[in-house]
mmCIF file of C-alpha atoms in Angstrom:
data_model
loop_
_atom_site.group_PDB
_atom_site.id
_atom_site.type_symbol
_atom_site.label_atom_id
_atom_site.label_comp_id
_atom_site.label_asym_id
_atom_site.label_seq_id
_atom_site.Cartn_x
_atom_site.Cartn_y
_atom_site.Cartn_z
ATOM 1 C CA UNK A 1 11.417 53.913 58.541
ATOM 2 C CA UNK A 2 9.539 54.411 55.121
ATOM 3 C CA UNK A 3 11.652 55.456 52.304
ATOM 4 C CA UNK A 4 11.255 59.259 51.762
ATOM 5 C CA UNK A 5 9.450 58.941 48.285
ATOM 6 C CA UNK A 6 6.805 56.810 50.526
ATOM 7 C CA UNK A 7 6.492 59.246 52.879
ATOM 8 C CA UNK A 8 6.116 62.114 50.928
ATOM 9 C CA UNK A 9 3.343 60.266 48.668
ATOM 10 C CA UNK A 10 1.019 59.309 52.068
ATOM 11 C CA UNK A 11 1.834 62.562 53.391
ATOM 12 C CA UNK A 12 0.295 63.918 49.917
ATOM 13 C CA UNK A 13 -2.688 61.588 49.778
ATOM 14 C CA UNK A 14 -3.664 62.800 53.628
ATOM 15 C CA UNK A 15 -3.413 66.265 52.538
ATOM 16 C CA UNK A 16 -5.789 65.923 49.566
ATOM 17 C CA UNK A 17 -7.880 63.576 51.387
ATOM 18 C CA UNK A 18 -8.608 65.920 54.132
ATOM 19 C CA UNK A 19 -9.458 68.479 52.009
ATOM 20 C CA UNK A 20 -11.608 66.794 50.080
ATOM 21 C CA UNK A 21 -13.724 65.536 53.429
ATOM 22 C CA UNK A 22 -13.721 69.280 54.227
ATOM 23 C CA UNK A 23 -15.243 70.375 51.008
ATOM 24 C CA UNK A 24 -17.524 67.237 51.536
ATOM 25 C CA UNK A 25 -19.042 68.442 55.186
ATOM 26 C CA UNK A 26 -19.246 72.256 53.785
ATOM 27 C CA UNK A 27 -21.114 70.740 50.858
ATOM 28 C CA UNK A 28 -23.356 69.077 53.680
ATOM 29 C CA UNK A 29 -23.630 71.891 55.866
ATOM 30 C CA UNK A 30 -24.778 73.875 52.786
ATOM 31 C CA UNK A 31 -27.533 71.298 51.960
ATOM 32 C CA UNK A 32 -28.067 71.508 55.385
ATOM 33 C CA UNK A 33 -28.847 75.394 55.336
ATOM 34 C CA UNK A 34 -30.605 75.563 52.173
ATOM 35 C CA UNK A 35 -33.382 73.511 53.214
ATOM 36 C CA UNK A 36 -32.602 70.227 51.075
ATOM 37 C CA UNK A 37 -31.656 68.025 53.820
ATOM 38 C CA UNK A 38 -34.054 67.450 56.909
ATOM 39 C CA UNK A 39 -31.434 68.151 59.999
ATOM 40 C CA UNK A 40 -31.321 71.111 62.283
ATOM 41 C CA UNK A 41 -30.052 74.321 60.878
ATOM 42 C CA UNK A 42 -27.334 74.421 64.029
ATOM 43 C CA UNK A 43 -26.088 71.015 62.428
ATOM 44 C CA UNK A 44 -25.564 73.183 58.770
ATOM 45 C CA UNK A 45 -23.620 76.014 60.326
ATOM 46 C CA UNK A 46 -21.658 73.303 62.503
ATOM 47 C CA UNK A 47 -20.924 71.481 59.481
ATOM 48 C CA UNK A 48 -20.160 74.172 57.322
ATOM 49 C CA UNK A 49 -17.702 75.669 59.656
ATOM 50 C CA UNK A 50 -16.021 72.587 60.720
ATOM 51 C CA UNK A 51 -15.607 71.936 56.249
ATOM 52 C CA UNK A 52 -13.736 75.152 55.619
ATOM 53 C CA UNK A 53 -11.804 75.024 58.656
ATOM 54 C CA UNK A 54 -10.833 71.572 57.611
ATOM 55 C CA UNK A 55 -10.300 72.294 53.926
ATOM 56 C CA UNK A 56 -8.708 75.842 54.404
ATOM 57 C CA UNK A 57 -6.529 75.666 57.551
ATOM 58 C CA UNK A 58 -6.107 71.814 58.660
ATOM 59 C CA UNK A 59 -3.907 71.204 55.403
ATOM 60 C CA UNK A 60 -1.622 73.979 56.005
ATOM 61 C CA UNK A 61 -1.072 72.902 59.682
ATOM 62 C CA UNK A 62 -0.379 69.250 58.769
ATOM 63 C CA UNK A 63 2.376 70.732 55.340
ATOM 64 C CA UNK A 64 3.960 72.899 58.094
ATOM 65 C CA UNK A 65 4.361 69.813 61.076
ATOM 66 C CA UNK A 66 5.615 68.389 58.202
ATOM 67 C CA UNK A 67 7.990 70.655 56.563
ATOM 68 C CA UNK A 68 11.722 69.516 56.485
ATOM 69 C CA UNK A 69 13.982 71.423 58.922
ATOM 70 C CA UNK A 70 16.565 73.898 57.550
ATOM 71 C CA UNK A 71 20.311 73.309 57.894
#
């Protein structure tokens, strides 16, 4: 098993990292909307749902799988 300073730092870097592709596909689905990239619009609101979902609520389901246990 990984030493816990290991673990804590990958568990960390995964939590930034999916926010960060979140905030990426809302940026996308955004572009997407406005008109300044040539996809669907369907493919914009996909996108920009899937982004927040992934930036707002993924990271706060992965912190609380990961939370220690009390006592």
């Amino acid at each position: 098993m990984a030493d816990p300073d290991t673990r804590a730092r990958n568990r960390f870097l995964a939590l930034v990292m999916t926010r960060l592709g979140g905030a990426m596909l809302a940026i996308f689905g955004l572009l997407a909307l406005n008109g300044k990239l040539a996809v669907p619009a369907a493919l914009g609101w996909i996108a920009l749902v899937a982004g927040v979902l992934a930036f707002l609520v993924v990271p706060l389901m992965m912190a609380r799988r990961w939370r220690t246990p009390r006592g």
